Amino acid sequence: MQRRKLIGATCAAALALGMASGAMAQTRDKVTLLLNWYVYSEHAPFFIGKAKGFYEAEGIDLDIQEGRGSAVSIQAVAANSATFGYVDVPTMIRAATKGAPVKAVGVALQVSPMSVMGLAEKNIKTPKDIVGKTVAMTPGDSMSQIWPLFLKKTGLKEGDYKVVSGDGQTKLNAVINGQADLLLGYVMDQNIKIQDATKKPVQVIRFADYGIEMVSSGIVANKDTLANKGELVRRFMRATTKAFEATEKDPEGAIDAMLKANAKAGQRDTLIIGIKLTTPLYHTVETKNLRPLRASMKDVDASLDLLVQYGGLDASVRGKAEDWVTNDFLPQ
């Protein structure tokens, strides 16, 4: 009897230990990623990363939430309301110089997609054609933050045009319905939506074509998170790097994963065009042989120069590229 009791106790202990180990194995860190905007093609990597289990394999339970502009998402990360933000990095730098405790841990779009665009029938082909026109923009989003830099680089002034303000859909409706001639948008997003809605060609004036060669969207975190949860940041960035590589290899699969998670993200064909316009922005000449998200400090430094020269950034707080962007949490 004693032997049976001993065996029974041993089995029970082993079972309890196994259950405890299983529970520990299933424990995951809950992570919130707040996007810069409503879900669209640019965000597909995060969804294919979830679908392929990259985040789960790193012990992360990822919650992807839509945003309402980079400035708002940066504030949420600064307040620790979101673990990570996917935002415009130059907009983050502006916020950080004013005291926001945030830093970029990866740069996704290393070539700026920012543009001003309208129906081709309006015959607005160059910046000087904007004079006297109406531009739709969203206060506080990344493009409205960089727009003054575009004006200075092209010799335009605020009084040269009229403004219609509103959220993303309001901007689109304004151009589609003729209440505005132009809107501020991304080359792989709004221009495609305008074409889908109107069945008419769109003329795009890219900021990058007028000397605004700036890094763009990236992943930011609170400095407290970097200091106290560095291993979590490394795991998240390891999974995210794989997700961006998977998107480069299979853009259609990335869009399908996004639509499965959010069917209202858009039309599949349009989103595939968008992601195929996006992936070439993952690298510059400086980073063409590197894995996604790994930024060149030379490129970041050039962005800082532009912000000081034209974007209203005080030279006294410019700092170095490494003050605002780090590659330390990225996989080799």
Short mmCIF file of C-alpha atoms in Angstrom, two decimals:
data_model
loop_
_atom_site.label_atom_id
_atom_site.label_comp_id
_atom_site.label_asym_id
_atom_site.label_seq_id
_atom_site.Cartn_x
_atom_site.Cartn_y
_atom_site.Cartn_z
CA MET A 1 0.00 0.00 0.00
CA GLN A 2 2.76 2.41 0.94
CA ARG A 3 4.47 1.69 -2.37
CA ARG A 4 1.20 2.40 -4.24
CA LYS A 5 0.77 5.65 -2.33
CA LEU A 6 4.36 6.64 -3.16
CA ILE A 7 3.86 5.91 -6.85
CA GLY A 8 0.54 7.76 -6.83
CA ALA A 9 2.10 10.76 -5.12
CA THR A 10 5.00 10.76 -7.56
CA CYS A 11 2.64 10.64 -10.56
CA ALA A 12 0.50 13.41 -9.12
CA ALA A 13 3.58 15.58 -8.54
CA ALA A 14 4.82 14.92 -12.07
CA LEU A 15 1.40 15.75 -13.49
CA ALA A 16 1.22 18.95 -11.49
CA LEU A 17 4.71 19.90 -12.61
CA GLY A 18 3.79 19.18 -16.22
CA MET A 19 0.67 21.29 -15.97
CA ALA A 20 2.63 24.13 -14.39
CA SER A 21 5.28 23.93 -17.11
CA GLY A 22 2.56 23.97 -19.76
CA ALA A 23 0.96 27.02 -18.18
CA MET A 24 4.32 28.77 -18.09
CA ALA A 25 4.94 27.87 -21.74
CA GLN A 26 1.55 29.32 -22.68
CA THR A 27 2.13 32.58 -20.82
CA ARG A 28 2.74 35.39 -23.28
CA ASP A 29 3.50 39.06 -22.94
CA LYS A 30 0.54 41.16 -24.04
CA VAL A 31 1.82 43.80 -26.45
CA THR A 32 -0.18 46.62 -28.03
CA LEU A 33 0.97 48.05 -31.36
CA LEU A 34 -0.76 51.31 -32.21
CA LEU A 35 -0.64 52.10 -35.93
CA ASN A 36 -0.30 55.53 -37.47
CA TRP A 37 -3.63 55.30 -39.27
CA TYR A 38 -6.55 53.13 -40.30
CA VAL A 39 -5.39 49.72 -41.54
CA TYR A 40 -4.14 49.77 -45.13
CA SER A 41 -1.50 48.04 -47.25
CA GLU A 42 1.54 49.49 -45.45
CA HIS A 43 0.50 47.64 -42.28
CA ALA A 44 0.33 44.18 -43.87
CA PRO A 45 3.64 42.91 -42.39
CA PHE A 46 2.27 42.90 -38.85
CA PHE A 47 -0.69 40.78 -39.92
CA ILE A 48 1.34 38.19 -41.81
CA GLY A 49 3.65 38.10 -38.81
CA LYS A 50 0.69 37.19 -36.60
CA ALA A 51 -0.70 34.71 -39.13
CA LYS A 52 2.62 32.90 -39.47
CA GLY A 53 3.07 32.73 -35.70
CA PHE A 54 6.24 34.84 -35.55
CA TYR A 55 5.03 36.82 -32.53
CA GLU A 56 3.58 33.76 -30.81
CA ALA A 57 6.92 31.99 -31.20
CA GLU A 58 8.54 34.90 -29.37
CA GLY A 59 6.07 34.65 -26.49
CA ILE A 60 4.10 37.72 -27.59
CA ASP A 61 0.32 38.15 -27.68
CA LEU A 62 0.09 41.01 -30.17
CA ASP A 63 -2.87 43.37 -30.34
CA ILE A 64 -2.78 45.61 -33.44
CA GLN A 65 -4.85 48.77 -33.07
CA GLU A 66 -5.69 51.44 -35.65
CA GLY A 67 -4.43 54.97 -35.10
CA ARG A 68 -5.58 58.47 -35.94
CA GLY A 69 -2.31 60.11 -36.96
CA SER A 70 1.33 59.72 -35.95
CA ALA A 71 1.25 62.55 -33.42
CA VAL A 72 -1.60 60.91 -31.50
CA SER A 73 0.07 57.48 -31.56
CA ILE A 74 3.35 58.96 -30.32
CA GLN A 75 1.50 60.53 -27.39
CA ALA A 76 0.02 57.14 -26.53
CA VAL A 77 3.45 55.46 -26.50
CA ALA A 78 4.89 58.35 -24.47
CA ALA A 79 2.10 57.81 -21.92
CA ASN A 80 2.63 54.01 -21.94
CA SER A 81 -0.91 53.52 -23.26
CA ALA A 82 0.61 51.46 -26.10
CA THR A 83 3.73 49.29 -25.98
CA PHE A 84 4.87 50.22 -29.48
CA GLY A 85 3.79 52.72 -32.10
CA TYR A 86 4.12 52.49 -35.86
CA VAL A 87 4.56 56.17 -36.72
CA ASP A 88 6.35 58.74 -38.83
CA VAL A 89 9.89 58.92 -37.43
CA PRO A 90 10.55 62.64 -38.20
CA THR A 91 7.30 63.46 -36.37
CA MET A 92 8.56 61.35 -33.45
CA ILE A 93 11.86 63.25 -33.45
CA ARG A 94 9.99 66.55 -33.19
CA ALA A 95 8.03 65.19 -30.22
CA ALA A 96 11.13 63.75 -28.57
CA THR A 97 12.99 67.07 -28.76
CA LYS A 98 10.08 68.56 -26.83
CA GLY A 99 10.35 65.99 -24.06
CA ALA A 100 8.38 62.93 -25.22
CA PRO A 101 10.28 59.90 -23.81
CA VAL A 102 10.26 57.91 -27.06
CA LYS A 103 12.82 56.46 -29.45
CA ALA A 104 12.67 54.58 -32.76
CA VAL A 105 13.82 50.95 -32.63
CA GLY A 106 13.43 50.29 -36.34
CA VAL A 107 12.75 52.24 -39.53
CA ALA A 108 10.38 50.47 -41.92
CA LEU A 109 10.00 53.02 -44.72
CA GLN A 110 13.42 54.48 -45.32
CA VAL A 111 12.29 56.49 -48.35
CA SER A 112 9.41 58.91 -47.78
CA PRO A 113 6.08 58.05 -49.46
CA MET A 114 4.59 61.46 -48.60
CA SER A 115 2.95 63.29 -51.49
CA VAL A 116 0.38 65.88 -52.45
CA MET A 117 -2.03 64.53 -55.05
CA GLY A 118 -5.18 65.21 -57.00
CA LEU A 119 -7.06 64.18 -60.13
CA ALA A 120 -4.90 64.50 -63.23
CA GLU A 121 -7.65 66.49 -64.95
CA LYS A 122 -6.86 69.37 -62.55
CA ASN A 123 -3.51 69.71 -64.35
CA ILE A 124 -1.52 70.20 -61.11
CA LYS A 125 1.87 68.82 -62.03
CA THR A 126 4.37 70.91 -60.07
CA PRO A 127 4.37 72.77 -56.74
CA LYS A 128 3.74 76.14 -58.42
CA ASP A 129 0.47 74.73 -59.76
CA ILE A 130 -0.77 74.45 -56.16
CA VAL A 131 -1.11 78.24 -55.91
CA GLY A 132 -4.79 79.17 -55.66
CA LYS A 133 -5.90 75.57 -55.11
CA THR A 134 -7.58 73.89 -52.12
CA VAL A 135 -5.62 71.26 -50.19
CA ALA A 136 -7.27 68.72 -47.86
CA MET A 137 -5.20 67.67 -44.83
CA THR A 138 -5.53 66.11 -41.39
CA PRO A 139 -4.20 68.27 -38.54
CA GLY A 140 -1.68 66.38 -36.42
CA ASP A 141 -0.89 63.58 -38.85
CA SER A 142 2.65 63.02 -40.13
CA MET A 143 2.07 64.70 -43.50
CA SER A 144 0.72 67.91 -41.97
CA GLN A 145 3.85 67.93 -39.76
CA ILE A 146 6.19 67.70 -42.77
CA TRP A 147 4.08 69.87 -45.12
CA PRO A 148 5.75 73.14 -43.92
CA LEU A 149 9.09 71.63 -44.96
CA PHE A 150 7.70 70.92 -48.45
CA LEU A 151 6.49 74.52 -48.67
CA LYS A 152 9.91 75.93 -47.79
CA LYS A 153 11.72 73.58 -50.17
CA THR A 154 9.44 74.60 -53.05
CA GLY A 155 9.08 78.31 -52.30
CA LEU A 156 5.39 78.15 -51.44
CA LYS A 157 3.71 80.01 -48.56
CA GLU A 158 0.66 79.11 -46.46
CA GLY A 159 -1.37 81.91 -48.02
CA ASP A 160 -0.83 80.52 -51.52
CA TYR A 161 -3.61 77.94 -51.12
CA LYS A 162 -6.78 77.17 -49.18
CA VAL A 163 -7.16 74.36 -46.65
CA VAL A 164 -9.92 71.86 -45.93
CA SER A 165 -9.35 69.95 -42.67
CA GLY A 166 -10.68 66.55 -41.69
CA ASP A 167 -9.85 62.92 -41.04
CA GLY A 168 -8.66 60.48 -43.67
CA GLN A 169 -12.06 59.76 -45.17
CA THR A 170 -12.97 63.45 -45.19
CA LYS A 171 -9.83 64.18 -47.19
CA LEU A 172 -10.63 61.51 -49.72
CA ASN A 173 -14.25 62.61 -50.05
CA ALA A 174 -13.19 66.22 -50.52
CA VAL A 175 -11.04 65.35 -53.56
CA ILE A 176 -13.42 62.73 -54.93
CA ASN A 177 -16.39 65.12 -54.70
CA GLY A 178 -14.51 68.17 -55.96
CA GLN A 179 -14.50 70.14 -52.68
CA ALA A 180 -10.69 70.10 -52.73
CA ASP A 181 -8.19 69.96 -55.57
CA LEU A 182 -5.52 68.06 -53.68
CA LEU A 183 -4.86 66.10 -50.52
CA LEU A 184 -1.79 65.14 -48.53
CA GLY A 185 -1.33 61.39 -48.78
CA TYR A 186 1.00 58.44 -49.22
CA VAL A 187 1.92 57.38 -52.73
CA MET A 188 0.84 53.78 -52.04
CA ASP A 189 -2.42 54.57 -50.29
CA GLN A 190 -4.68 57.55 -51.02
CA ASN A 191 -3.88 57.91 -54.70
CA ILE A 192 -5.01 54.33 -55.31
CA LYS A 193 -8.21 54.91 -53.32
CA ILE A 194 -8.99 58.03 -55.37
CA GLN A 195 -8.50 56.09 -58.60
CA ASP A 196 -10.72 53.26 -57.32
CA ALA A 197 -13.51 55.69 -56.43
CA THR A 198 -13.40 57.94 -59.50
CA LYS A 199 -11.98 55.61 -62.19
CA LYS A 200 -9.79 58.56 -63.15
CA PRO A 201 -5.99 58.94 -63.15
CA VAL A 202 -4.30 60.76 -60.27
CA GLN A 203 -1.34 63.15 -60.48
CA VAL A 204 1.13 62.69 -57.60
CA ILE A 205 3.76 65.24 -56.51
CA ARG A 206 6.18 63.33 -54.28
CA PHE A 207 7.92 65.16 -51.46
CA ALA A 208 11.06 63.08 -52.12
CA ASP A 209 11.32 64.52 -55.64
CA TYR A 210 11.80 67.99 -54.13
CA GLY A 211 14.69 67.23 -51.82
CA ILE A 212 12.78 65.79 -48.87
CA GLU A 213 14.77 62.57 -48.66
CA MET A 214 13.69 61.58 -45.20
CA VAL A 215 13.19 58.38 -43.31
CA SER A 216 9.50 57.76 -42.81
CA SER A 217 7.44 55.19 -40.89
CA GLY A 218 9.08 53.21 -38.11
CA ILE A 219 8.52 51.48 -34.80
CA VAL A 220 8.89 53.51 -31.62
CA ALA A 221 8.86 52.64 -27.95
CA ASN A 222 8.92 54.43 -24.63
CA LYS A 223 12.45 54.85 -23.25
CA ASP A 224 11.28 53.24 -20.03
CA THR A 225 10.31 50.13 -22.00
CA LEU A 226 13.74 50.07 -23.63
CA ALA A 227 15.47 50.37 -20.27
CA ASN A 228 13.37 47.89 -18.31
CA LYS A 229 11.97 45.48 -20.91
CA GLY A 230 14.79 45.29 -23.40
CA GLU A 231 14.41 41.55 -23.96
CA LEU A 232 10.72 42.02 -24.85
CA VAL A 233 11.70 44.71 -27.36
CA ARG A 234 14.28 42.37 -28.91
CA ARG A 235 11.73 39.58 -29.23
CA PHE A 236 9.19 41.92 -30.79
CA MET A 237 11.69 43.31 -33.28
CA ARG A 238 12.95 39.83 -34.15
CA ALA A 239 9.42 38.75 -35.04
CA THR A 240 8.73 42.01 -36.87
CA THR A 241 11.89 41.72 -38.96
CA LYS A 242 10.76 38.26 -40.07
CA ALA A 243 7.32 39.70 -40.83
CA PHE A 244 8.74 42.37 -43.14
CA GLU A 245 10.94 39.80 -44.88
CA ALA A 246 7.89 37.59 -45.39
CA THR A 247 6.05 40.55 -46.91
CA GLU A 248 8.88 41.20 -49.37
CA LYS A 249 8.74 37.56 -50.47
CA ASP A 250 4.95 37.19 -50.54
CA PRO A 251 3.13 40.56 -50.77
CA GLU A 252 -0.13 38.90 -51.80
CA GLY A 253 0.01 36.58 -48.79
CA ALA A 254 0.61 39.56 -46.50
CA ILE A 255 -2.48 41.32 -47.86
CA ASP A 256 -4.56 38.15 -47.51
CA ALA A 257 -3.50 37.86 -43.86
CA MET A 258 -4.47 41.48 -43.27
CA LEU A 259 -7.87 41.10 -44.94
CA LYS A 260 -8.58 37.95 -42.95
CA ALA A 261 -8.02 39.94 -39.76
CA ASN A 262 -9.71 43.12 -41.01
CA ALA A 263 -12.01 42.66 -44.00
CA LYS A 264 -12.74 46.39 -44.14
CA ALA A 265 -9.11 47.30 -44.88
CA GLY A 266 -9.89 47.70 -48.60
CA GLN A 267 -10.11 45.91 -51.93
CA ARG A 268 -7.64 43.07 -52.37
CA ASP A 269 -6.36 44.13 -55.80
CA THR A 270 -5.89 47.71 -54.66
CA LEU A 271 -4.11 46.67 -51.48
CA ILE A 272 -1.76 44.41 -53.43
CA ILE A 273 -0.82 47.34 -55.67
CA GLY A 274 -0.24 49.37 -52.51
CA ILE A 275 2.06 46.86 -50.82
CA LYS A 276 4.05 46.40 -54.02
CA LEU A 277 4.60 50.17 -54.06
CA THR A 278 5.60 50.02 -50.40
CA THR A 279 8.25 47.29 -50.24
CA PRO A 280 10.75 49.23 -52.42
CA LEU A 281 10.68 51.91 -49.69
CA TYR A 282 12.15 49.45 -47.15
CA HIS A 283 15.72 50.20 -48.23
CA THR A 284 17.91 53.07 -49.38
CA VAL A 285 21.26 52.80 -51.15
CA GLU A 286 22.82 52.73 -47.69
CA THR A 287 20.71 49.80 -46.45
CA LYS A 288 20.04 47.78 -49.62
CA ASN A 289 22.05 44.78 -48.34
CA LEU A 290 20.66 44.86 -44.80
CA ARG A 291 17.60 43.20 -43.28
CA PRO A 292 14.44 45.34 -43.07
CA LEU A 293 14.08 47.93 -40.28
CA ARG A 294 17.84 48.42 -39.84
CA ALA A 295 18.40 52.12 -40.47
CA SER A 296 21.50 53.89 -41.73
CA MET A 297 22.52 56.62 -39.29
CA LYS A 298 23.72 58.54 -42.36
CA ASP A 299 20.13 58.59 -43.67
CA VAL A 300 18.76 59.60 -40.26
CA ASP A 301 21.39 62.33 -40.03
CA ALA A 302 20.33 63.69 -43.43
CA SER A 303 16.74 63.77 -42.20
CA LEU A 304 17.82 65.76 -39.15
CA ASP A 305 19.61 68.26 -41.39
CA LEU A 306 16.42 68.80 -43.39
CA LEU A 307 14.35 69.26 -40.25
CA VAL A 308 16.78 71.90 -38.99
CA GLN A 309 17.09 73.70 -42.32
CA TYR A 310 13.45 73.69 -43.36
CA GLY A 311 11.31 71.92 -40.77
CA GLY A 312 11.56 74.28 -37.82
CA LEU A 313 13.72 71.99 -35.66
CA ASP A 314 15.97 74.08 -33.40
CA ALA A 315 19.63 73.29 -34.15
CA SER A 316 20.37 73.39 -30.42
CA VAL A 317 18.25 70.27 -29.84
CA ARG A 318 19.13 68.48 -33.09
CA GLY A 319 21.43 65.97 -31.42
CA LYS A 320 22.87 62.95 -33.23
CA ALA A 321 21.06 60.30 -35.24
CA GLU A 322 21.71 57.80 -32.44
CA ASP A 323 19.80 60.02 -29.99
CA TRP A 324 16.53 59.32 -31.80
CA VAL A 325 17.00 56.00 -33.61
CA THR A 326 18.70 52.78 -32.49
CA ASN A 327 19.43 49.46 -34.20
CA ASP A 328 20.46 47.83 -30.90
CA PHE A 329 17.25 45.82 -30.52
CA LEU A 330 17.26 44.40 -34.05
CA PRO A 331 18.48 40.91 -35.03
CA GLN A 332 21.65 40.64 -37.07
#
